[in-house]
PDB file of C-alpha atoms and ligand atoms in Angstrom:
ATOM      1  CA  UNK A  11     125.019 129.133 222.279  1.00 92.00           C
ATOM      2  CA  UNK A  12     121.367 129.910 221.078  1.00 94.00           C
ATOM      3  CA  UNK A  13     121.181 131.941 218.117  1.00 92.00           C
ATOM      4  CA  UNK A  14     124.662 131.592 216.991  1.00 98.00           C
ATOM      5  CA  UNK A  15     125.526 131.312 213.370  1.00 98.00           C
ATOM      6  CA  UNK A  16     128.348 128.969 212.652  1.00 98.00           C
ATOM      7  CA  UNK A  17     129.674 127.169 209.721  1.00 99.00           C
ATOM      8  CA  UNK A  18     131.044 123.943 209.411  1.00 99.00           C
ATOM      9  CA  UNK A  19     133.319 122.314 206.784  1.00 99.00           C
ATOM     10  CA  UNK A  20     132.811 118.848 206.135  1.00 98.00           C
ATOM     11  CA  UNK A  21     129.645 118.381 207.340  1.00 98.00           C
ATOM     12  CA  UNK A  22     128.030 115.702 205.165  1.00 98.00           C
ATOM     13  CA  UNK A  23     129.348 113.221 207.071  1.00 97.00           C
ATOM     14  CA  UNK A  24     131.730 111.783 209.952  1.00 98.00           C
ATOM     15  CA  UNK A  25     133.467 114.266 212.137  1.00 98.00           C
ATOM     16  CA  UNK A  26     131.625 117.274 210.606  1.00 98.00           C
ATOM     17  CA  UNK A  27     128.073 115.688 210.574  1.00 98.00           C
ATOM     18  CA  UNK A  28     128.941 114.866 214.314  1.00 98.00           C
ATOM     19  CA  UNK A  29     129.863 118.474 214.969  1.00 99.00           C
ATOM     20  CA  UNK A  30     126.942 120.098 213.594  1.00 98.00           C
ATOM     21  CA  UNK A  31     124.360 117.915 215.085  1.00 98.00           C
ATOM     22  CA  UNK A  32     126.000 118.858 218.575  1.00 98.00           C
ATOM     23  CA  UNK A  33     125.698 122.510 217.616  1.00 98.00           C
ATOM     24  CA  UNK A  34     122.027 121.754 215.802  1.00 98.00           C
ATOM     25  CA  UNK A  35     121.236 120.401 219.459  1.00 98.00           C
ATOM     26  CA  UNK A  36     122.594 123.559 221.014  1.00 97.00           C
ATOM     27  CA  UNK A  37     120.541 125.787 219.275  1.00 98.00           C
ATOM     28  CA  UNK A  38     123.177 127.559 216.673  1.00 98.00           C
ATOM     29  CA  UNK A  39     122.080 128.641 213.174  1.00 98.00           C
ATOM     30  CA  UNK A  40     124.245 126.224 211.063  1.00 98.00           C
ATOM     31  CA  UNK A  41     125.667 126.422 207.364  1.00 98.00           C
ATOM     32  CA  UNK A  42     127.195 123.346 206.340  1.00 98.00           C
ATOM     33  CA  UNK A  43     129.936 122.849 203.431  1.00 98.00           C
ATOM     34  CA  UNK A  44     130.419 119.760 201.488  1.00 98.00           C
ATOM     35  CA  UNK A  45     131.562 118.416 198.404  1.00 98.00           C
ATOM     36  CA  UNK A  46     128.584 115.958 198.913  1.00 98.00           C
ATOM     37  CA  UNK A  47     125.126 116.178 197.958  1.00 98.00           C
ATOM     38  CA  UNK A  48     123.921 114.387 201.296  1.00 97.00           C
ATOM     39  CA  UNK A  49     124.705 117.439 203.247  1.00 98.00           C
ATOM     40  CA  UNK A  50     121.415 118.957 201.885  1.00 98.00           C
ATOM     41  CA  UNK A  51     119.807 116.004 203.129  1.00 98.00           C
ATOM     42  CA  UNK A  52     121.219 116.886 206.728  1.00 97.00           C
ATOM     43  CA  UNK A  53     120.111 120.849 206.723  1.00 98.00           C
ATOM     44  CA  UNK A  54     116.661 119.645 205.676  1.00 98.00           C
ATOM     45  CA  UNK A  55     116.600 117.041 208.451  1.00 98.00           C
ATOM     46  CA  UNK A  56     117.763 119.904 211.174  1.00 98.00           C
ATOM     47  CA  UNK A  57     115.099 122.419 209.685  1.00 98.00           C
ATOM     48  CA  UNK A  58     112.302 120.351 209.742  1.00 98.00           C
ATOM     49  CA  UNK A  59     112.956 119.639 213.683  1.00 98.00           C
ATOM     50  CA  UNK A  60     113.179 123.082 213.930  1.00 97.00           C
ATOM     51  CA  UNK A  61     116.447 124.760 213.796  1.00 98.00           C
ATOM     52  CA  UNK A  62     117.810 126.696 211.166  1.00 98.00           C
ATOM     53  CA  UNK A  63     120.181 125.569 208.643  1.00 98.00           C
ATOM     54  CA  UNK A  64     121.785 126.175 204.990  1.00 98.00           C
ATOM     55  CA  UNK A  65     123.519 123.845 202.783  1.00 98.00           C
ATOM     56  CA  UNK A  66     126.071 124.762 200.159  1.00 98.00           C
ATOM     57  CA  UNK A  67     127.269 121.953 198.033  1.00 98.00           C
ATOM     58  CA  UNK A  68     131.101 123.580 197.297  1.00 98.00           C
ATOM     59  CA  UNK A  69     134.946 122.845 197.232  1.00 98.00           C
ATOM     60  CA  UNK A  70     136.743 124.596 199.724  1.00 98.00           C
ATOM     61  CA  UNK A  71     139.985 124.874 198.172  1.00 98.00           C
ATOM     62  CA  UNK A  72     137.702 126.913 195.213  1.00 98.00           C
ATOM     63  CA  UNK A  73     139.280 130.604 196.802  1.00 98.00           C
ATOM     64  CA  UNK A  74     136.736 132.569 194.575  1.00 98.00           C
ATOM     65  CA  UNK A  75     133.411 130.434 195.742  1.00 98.00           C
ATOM     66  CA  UNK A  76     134.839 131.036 199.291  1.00 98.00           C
ATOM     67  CA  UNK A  77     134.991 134.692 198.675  1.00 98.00           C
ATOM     68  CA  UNK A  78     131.617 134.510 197.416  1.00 98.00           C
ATOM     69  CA  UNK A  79     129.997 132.267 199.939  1.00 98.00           C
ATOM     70  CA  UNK A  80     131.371 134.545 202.865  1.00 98.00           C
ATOM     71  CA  UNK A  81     130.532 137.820 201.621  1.00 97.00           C
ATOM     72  CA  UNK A  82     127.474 136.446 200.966  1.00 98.00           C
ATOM     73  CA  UNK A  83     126.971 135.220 204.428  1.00 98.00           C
ATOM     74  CA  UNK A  84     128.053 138.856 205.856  1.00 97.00           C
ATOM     75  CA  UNK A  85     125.474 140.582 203.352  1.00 97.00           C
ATOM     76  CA  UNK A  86     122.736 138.146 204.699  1.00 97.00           C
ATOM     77  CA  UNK A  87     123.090 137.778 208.174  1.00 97.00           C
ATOM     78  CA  UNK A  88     125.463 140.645 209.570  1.00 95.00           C
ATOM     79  CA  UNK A  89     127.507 137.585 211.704  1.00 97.00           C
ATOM     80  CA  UNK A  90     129.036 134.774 211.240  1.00 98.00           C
ATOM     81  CA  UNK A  91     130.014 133.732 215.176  1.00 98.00           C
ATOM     82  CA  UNK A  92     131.895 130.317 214.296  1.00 98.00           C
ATOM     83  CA  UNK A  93     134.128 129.064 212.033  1.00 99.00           C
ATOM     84  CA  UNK A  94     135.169 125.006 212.138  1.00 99.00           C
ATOM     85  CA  UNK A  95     137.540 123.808 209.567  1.00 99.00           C
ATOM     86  CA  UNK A  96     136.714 120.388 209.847  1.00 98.00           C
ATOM     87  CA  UNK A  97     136.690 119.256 205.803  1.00 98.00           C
ATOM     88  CA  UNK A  98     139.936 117.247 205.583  1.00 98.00           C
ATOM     89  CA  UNK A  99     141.861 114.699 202.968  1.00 96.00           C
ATOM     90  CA  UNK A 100     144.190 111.794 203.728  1.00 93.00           C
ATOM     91  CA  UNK A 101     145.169 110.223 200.566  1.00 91.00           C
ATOM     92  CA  UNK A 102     146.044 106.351 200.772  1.00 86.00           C
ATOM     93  CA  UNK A 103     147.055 103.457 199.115  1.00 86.00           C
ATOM     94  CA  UNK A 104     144.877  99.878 199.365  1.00 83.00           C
ATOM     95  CA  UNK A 105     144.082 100.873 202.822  1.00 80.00           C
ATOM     96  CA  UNK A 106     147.981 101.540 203.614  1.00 83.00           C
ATOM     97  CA  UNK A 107     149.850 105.118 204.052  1.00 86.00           C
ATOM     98  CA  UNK A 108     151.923 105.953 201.034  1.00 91.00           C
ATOM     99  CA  UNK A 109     155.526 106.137 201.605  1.00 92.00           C
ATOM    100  CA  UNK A 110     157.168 109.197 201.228  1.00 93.00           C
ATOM    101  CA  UNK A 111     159.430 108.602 198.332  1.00 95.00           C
ATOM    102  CA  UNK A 112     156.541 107.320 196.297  1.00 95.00           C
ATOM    103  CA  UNK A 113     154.061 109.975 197.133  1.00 95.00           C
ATOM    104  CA  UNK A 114     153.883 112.368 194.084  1.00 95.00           C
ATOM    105  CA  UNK A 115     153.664 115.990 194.197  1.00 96.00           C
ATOM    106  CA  UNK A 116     150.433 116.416 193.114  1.00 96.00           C
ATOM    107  CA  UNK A 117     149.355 113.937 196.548  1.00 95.00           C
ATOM    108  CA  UNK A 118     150.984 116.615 198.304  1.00 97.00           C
ATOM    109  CA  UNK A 119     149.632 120.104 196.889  1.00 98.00           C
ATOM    110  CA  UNK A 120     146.019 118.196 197.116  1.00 97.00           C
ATOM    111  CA  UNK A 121     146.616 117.198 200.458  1.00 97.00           C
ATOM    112  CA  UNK A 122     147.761 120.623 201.829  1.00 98.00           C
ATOM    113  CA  UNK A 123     145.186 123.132 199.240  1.00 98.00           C
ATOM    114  CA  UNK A 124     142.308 121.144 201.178  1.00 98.00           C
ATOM    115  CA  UNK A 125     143.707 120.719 204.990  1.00 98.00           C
ATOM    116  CA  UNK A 126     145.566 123.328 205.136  1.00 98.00           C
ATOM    117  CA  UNK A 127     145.035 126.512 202.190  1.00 98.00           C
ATOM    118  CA  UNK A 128     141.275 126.483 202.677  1.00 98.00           C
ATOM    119  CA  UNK A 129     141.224 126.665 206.462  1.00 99.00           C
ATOM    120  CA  UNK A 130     143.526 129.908 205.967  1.00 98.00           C
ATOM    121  CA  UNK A 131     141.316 131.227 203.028  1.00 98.00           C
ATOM    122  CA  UNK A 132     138.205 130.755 205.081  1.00 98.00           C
ATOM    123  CA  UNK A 133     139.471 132.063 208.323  1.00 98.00           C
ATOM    124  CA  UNK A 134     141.074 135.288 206.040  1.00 98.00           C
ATOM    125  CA  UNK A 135     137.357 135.562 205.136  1.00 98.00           C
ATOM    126  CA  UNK A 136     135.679 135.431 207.879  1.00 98.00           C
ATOM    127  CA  UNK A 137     137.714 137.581 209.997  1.00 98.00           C
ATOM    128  CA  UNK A 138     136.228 140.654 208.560  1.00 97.00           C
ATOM    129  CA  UNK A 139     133.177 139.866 210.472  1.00 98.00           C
ATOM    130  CA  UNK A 140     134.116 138.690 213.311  1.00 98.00           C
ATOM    131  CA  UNK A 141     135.829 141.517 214.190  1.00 98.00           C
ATOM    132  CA  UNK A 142     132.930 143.710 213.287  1.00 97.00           C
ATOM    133  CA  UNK A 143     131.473 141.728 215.900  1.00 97.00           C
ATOM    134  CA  UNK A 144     133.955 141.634 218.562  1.00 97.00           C
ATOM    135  CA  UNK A 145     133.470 138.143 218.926  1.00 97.00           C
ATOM    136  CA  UNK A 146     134.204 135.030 217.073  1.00 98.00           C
ATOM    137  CA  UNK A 147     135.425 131.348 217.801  1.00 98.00           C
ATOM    138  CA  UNK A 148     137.508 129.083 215.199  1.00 99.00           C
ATOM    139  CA  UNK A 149     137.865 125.991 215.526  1.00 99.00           C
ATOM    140  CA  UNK A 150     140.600 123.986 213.650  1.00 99.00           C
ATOM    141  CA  UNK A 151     140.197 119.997 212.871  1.00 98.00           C
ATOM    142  CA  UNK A 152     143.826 119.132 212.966  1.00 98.00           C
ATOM    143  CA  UNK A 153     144.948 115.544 213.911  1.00 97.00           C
ATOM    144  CA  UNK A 154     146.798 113.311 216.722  1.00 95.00           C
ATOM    145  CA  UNK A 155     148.982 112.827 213.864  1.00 93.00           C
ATOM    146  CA  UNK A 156     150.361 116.464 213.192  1.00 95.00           C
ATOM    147  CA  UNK A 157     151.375 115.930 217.013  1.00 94.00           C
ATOM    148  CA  UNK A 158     152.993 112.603 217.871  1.00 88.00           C
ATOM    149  CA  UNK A 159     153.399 108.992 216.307  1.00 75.00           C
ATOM    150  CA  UNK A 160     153.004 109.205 212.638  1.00 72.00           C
ATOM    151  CA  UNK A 161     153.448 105.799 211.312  1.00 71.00           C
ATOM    152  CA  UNK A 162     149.833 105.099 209.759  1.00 75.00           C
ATOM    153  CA  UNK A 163     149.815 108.427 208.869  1.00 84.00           C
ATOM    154  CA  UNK A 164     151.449 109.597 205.340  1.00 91.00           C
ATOM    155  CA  UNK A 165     153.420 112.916 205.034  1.00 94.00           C
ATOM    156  CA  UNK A 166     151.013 114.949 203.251  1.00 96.00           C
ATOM    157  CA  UNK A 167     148.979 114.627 206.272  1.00 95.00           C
ATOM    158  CA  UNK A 168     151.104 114.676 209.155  1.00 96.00           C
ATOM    159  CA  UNK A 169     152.417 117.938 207.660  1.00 97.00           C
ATOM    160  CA  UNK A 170     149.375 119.476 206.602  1.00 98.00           C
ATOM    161  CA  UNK A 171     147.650 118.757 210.409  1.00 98.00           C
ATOM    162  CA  UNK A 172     151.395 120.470 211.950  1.00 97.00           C
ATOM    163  CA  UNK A 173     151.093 123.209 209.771  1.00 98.00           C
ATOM    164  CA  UNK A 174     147.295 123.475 210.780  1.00 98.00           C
ATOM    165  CA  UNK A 175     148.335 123.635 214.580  1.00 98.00           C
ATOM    166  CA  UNK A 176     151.168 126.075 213.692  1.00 98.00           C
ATOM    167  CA  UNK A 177     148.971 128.593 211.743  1.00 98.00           C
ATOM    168  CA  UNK A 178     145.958 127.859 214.473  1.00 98.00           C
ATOM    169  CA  UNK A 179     148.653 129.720 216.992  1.00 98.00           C
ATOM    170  CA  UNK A 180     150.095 132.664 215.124  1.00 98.00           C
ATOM    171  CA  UNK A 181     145.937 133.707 214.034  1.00 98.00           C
ATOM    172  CA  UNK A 182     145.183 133.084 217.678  1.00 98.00           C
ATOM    173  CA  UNK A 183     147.685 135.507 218.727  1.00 98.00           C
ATOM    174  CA  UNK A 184     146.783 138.237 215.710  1.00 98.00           C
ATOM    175  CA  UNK A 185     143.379 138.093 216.564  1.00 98.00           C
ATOM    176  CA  UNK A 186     143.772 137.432 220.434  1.00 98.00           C
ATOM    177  CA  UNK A 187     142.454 141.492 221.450  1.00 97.00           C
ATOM    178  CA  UNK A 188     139.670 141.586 218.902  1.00 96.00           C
ATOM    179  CA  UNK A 189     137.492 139.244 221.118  1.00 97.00           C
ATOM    180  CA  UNK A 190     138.231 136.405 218.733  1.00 98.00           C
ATOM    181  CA  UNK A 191     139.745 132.663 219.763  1.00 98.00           C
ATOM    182  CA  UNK A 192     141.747 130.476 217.958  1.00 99.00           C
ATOM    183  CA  UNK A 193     142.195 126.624 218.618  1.00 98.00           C
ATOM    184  CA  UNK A 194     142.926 123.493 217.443  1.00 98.00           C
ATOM    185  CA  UNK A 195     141.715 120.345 218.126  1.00 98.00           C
ATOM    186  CA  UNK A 196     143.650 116.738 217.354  1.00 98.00           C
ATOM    187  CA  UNK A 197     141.428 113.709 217.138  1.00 97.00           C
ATOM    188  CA  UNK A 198     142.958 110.416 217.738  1.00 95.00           C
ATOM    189  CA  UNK A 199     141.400 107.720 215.966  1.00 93.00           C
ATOM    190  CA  UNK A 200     137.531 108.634 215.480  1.00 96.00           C
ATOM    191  CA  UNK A 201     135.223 106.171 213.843  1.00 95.00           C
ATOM    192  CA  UNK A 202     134.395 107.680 210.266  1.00 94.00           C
ATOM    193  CA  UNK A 203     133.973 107.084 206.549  1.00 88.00           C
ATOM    194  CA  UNK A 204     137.799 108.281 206.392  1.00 86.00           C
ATOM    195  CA  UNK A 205     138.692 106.094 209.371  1.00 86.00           C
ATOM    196  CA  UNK A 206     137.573 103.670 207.357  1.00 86.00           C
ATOM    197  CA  UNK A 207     139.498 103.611 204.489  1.00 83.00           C
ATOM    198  CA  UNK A 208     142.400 101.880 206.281  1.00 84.00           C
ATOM    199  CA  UNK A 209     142.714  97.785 206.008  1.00 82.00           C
ATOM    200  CA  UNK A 210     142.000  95.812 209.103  1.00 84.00           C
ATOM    201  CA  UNK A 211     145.115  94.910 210.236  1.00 83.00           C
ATOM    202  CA  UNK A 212     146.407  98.940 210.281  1.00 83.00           C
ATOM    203  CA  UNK A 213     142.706  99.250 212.355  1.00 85.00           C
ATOM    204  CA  UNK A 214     143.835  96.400 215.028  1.00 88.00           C
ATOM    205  CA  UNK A 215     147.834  97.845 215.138  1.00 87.00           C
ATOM    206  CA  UNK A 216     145.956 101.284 215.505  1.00 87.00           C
ATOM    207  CA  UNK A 217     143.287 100.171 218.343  1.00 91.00           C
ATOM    208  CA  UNK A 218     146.002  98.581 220.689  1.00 92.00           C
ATOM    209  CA  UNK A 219     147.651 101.990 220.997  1.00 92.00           C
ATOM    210  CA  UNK A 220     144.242 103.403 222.930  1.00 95.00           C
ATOM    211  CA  UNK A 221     144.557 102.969 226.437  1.00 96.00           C
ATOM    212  CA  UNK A 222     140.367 103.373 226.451  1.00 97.00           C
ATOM    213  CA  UNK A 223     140.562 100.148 224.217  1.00 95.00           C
ATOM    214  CA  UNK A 224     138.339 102.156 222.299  1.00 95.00           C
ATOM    215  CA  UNK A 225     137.945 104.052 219.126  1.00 95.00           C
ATOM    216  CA  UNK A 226     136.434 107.620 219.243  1.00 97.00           C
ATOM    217  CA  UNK A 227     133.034 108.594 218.004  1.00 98.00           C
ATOM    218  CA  UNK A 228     132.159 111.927 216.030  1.00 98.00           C
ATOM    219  CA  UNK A 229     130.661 112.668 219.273  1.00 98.00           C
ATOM    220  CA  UNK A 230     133.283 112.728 221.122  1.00 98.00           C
ATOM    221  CA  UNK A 231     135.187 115.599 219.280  1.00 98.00           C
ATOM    222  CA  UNK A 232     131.673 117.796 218.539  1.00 98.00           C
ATOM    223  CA  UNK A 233     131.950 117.930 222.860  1.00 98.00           C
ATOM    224  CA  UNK A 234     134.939 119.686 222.601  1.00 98.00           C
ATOM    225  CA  UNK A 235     134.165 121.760 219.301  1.00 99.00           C
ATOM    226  CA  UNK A 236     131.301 122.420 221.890  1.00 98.00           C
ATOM    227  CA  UNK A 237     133.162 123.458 224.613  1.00 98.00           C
ATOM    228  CA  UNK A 238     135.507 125.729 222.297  1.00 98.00           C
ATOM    229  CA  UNK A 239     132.818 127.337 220.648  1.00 98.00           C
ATOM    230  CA  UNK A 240     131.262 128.514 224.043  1.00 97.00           C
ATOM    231  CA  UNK A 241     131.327 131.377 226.634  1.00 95.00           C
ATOM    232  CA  UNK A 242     133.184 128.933 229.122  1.00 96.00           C
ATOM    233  CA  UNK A 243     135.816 129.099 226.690  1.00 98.00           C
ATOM    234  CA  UNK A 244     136.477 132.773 226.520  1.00 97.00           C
ATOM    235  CA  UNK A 245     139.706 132.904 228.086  1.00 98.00           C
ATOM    236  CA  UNK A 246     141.136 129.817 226.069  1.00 98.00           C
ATOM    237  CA  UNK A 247     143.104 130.353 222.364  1.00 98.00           C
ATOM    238  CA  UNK A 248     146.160 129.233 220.549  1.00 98.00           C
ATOM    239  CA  UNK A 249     145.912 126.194 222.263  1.00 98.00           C
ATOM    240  CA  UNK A 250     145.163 122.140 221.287  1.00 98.00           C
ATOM    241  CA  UNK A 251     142.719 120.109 222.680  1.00 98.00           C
ATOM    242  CA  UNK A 252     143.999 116.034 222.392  1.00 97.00           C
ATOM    243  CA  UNK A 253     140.859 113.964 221.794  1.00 98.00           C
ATOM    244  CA  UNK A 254     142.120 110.242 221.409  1.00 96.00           C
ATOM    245  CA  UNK A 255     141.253 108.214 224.384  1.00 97.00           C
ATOM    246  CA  UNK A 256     144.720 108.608 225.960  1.00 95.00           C
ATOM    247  CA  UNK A 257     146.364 107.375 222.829  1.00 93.00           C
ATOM    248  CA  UNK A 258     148.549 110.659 222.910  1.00 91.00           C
ATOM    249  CA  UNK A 259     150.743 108.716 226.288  1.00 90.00           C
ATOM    250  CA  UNK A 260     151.500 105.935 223.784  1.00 89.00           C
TER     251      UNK A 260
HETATM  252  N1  NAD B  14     138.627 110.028 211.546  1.00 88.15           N
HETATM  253  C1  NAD B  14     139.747 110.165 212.215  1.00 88.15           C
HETATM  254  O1  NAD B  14     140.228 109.223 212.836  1.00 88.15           O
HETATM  255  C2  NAD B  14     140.458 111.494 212.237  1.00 88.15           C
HETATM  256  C3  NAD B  14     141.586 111.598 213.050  1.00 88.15           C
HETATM  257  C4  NAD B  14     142.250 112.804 213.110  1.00 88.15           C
HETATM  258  C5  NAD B  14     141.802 113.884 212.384  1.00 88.15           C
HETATM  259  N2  NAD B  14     140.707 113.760 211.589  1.00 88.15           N
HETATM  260  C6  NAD B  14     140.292 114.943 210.833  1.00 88.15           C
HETATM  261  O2  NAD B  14     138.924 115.203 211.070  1.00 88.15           O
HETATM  262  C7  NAD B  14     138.340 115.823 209.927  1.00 88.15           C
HETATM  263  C8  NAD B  14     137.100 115.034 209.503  1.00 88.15           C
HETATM  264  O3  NAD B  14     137.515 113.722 209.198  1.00 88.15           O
HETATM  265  P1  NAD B  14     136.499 112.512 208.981  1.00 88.15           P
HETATM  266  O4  NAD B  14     137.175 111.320 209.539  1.00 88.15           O
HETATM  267  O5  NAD B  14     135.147 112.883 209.437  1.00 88.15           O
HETATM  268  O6  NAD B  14     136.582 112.423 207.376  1.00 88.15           O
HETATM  269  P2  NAD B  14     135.451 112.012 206.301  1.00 88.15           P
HETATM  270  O7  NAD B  14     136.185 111.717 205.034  1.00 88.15           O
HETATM  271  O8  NAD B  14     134.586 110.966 206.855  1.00 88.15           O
HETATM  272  O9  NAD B  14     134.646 113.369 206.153  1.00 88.15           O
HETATM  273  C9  NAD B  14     135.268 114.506 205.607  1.00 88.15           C
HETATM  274  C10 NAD B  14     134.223 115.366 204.933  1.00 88.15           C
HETATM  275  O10 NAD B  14     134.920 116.481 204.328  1.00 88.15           O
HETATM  276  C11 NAD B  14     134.410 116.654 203.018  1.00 88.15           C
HETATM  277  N3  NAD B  14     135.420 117.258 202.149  1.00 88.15           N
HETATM  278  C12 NAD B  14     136.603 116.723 201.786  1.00 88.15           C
HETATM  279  N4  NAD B  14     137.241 117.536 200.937  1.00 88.15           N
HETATM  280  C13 NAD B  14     136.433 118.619 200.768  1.00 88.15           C
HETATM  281  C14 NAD B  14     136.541 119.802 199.991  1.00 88.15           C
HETATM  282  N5  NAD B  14     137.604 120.032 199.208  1.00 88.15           N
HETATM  283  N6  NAD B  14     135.533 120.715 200.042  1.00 88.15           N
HETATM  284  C15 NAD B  14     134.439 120.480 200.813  1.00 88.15           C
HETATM  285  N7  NAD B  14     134.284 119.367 201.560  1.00 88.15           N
HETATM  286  C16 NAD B  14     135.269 118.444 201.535  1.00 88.15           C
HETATM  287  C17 NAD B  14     134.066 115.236 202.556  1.00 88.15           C
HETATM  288  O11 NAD B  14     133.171 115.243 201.460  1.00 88.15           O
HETATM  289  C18 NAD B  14     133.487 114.626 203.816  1.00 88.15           C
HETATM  290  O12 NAD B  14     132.103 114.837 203.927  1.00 88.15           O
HETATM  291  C19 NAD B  14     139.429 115.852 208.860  1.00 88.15           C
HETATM  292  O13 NAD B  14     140.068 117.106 208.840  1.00 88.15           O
HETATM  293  C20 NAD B  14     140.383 114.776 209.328  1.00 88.15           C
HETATM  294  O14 NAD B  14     141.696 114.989 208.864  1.00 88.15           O
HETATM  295  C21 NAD B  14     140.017 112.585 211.490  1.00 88.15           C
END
């Protein structure tokens, strides 16, 4: 994947930082989103070992600084090979899910502008290129909970990561003879700063489910962003890759 340009959502930290050190390590041009400073810190670390990389400190669910940042990216570098909508929100409640019938509208249009509008905006904005190109991957974070099993998991969520999976397919299939591919890919439970933010005993109820007795690492999902993003993929889209340690059986 040498000399790839690909940009990453979320990259200051868990899932995305994991991601984009994988593709750092494989030699693609990176520009990494974040709401947080620290992913400057990041695309300094990766250029002084030598790659190439860009920070942009920016809210995706901004359309117009989208817009910007994309056309931008098209004026500057002619490409833009891959996309991964990684950035995500899961809103929560002393470490617990919010029910349903207390979760307030403004939880939900929150929830869905970031995990679900933004991937849509940026993939609307990117096509342009790609197709110019002939070539392009996407990659879609979506989550073992937009799936299967969502009892740790409030609504918001569970619906924005389904829609996510649902709108990964019908782009796969508009785009499917322009050289482009579309998929998704549902984490199980991955070690992160998000992971985190649920109390203990949701953590033990949630690490019994894994058959691997084990939670996942960042790692562990950049391998198949990896794998997606690659030649050996070409004749894979619209499809979702389960990540989770076997967790999906259970
Ligand atoms: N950790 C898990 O167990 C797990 C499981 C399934 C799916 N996922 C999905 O994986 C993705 C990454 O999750 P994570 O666990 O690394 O989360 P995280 O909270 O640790 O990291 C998410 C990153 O996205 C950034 N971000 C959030 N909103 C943004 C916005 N509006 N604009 C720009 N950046 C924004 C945050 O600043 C942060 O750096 C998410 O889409 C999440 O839903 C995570």
């Amino acid at each position: 994947m040498s000399g790839r340009l690909a940009l990453v959502t979320g990259a200051a930290r868990g899932i995305g930082l994991g991601i984009a050190t994988r593709l750092f390590e494989e030699g693609v041009e990176l520009i990494l989103v974040d709401v947080l400073d620290e992913v400057k810190a990041t695309a300094e670390d990766f250029n002084q070992r030598g790659g190439k990389a860009e920070a942009v400190k920016m809210d995706i669910t901004d359309e117009g600084a989208v817009a910007s940042l994309i056309s931008d990216v098209g004026r500057r570098h002619q490409r833009l090979d891959i996309l991964v909508n990684n950035a995500g929100i899961s809103i929560k409640r002393n470490g617990e899910k919010i029910p349903l019938e207390e979760t307030t509208a403004a939880d939900w249009t929150r929830t869905m502008s970031v995990n679900l509008t933004a991937p849509f905006i940026l993939c609307r904005a990117v096509l342009p290129i790609m197709r110019r190109a002939g070539w392009g991957r996407i990659v879609n974070i979506s989550s073992q909970s937009g799936r299967t099993r969502p009892e740790s998991t409030n609504g918001p969520y569970a619906s924005s990561k389904a829609g996510l999976i649902g709108f990964s397919r019908v782009l796969a299939q508009e785009v499917a003879d322009g050289g482009i591919t579309v998929n998704s890919i549902a984490p199980g439970i991955i070690e992160t700063p998000l992971q985190a933010m649920y109390g203990a005993h949701v953590q033990q109820a949630m690490l019994s489910r894994i058959p691997m007795k084990r939670k996942g690492t960042p790692a562990d999902i950049a391998a198949a962003v990896a794998f997606l993003a690659s030649d050996d993929a070409n004749y894979i889209t619209g499809t979702v890759i389960d990540v989770n340690g076997g967790m999906f059986m259970t």
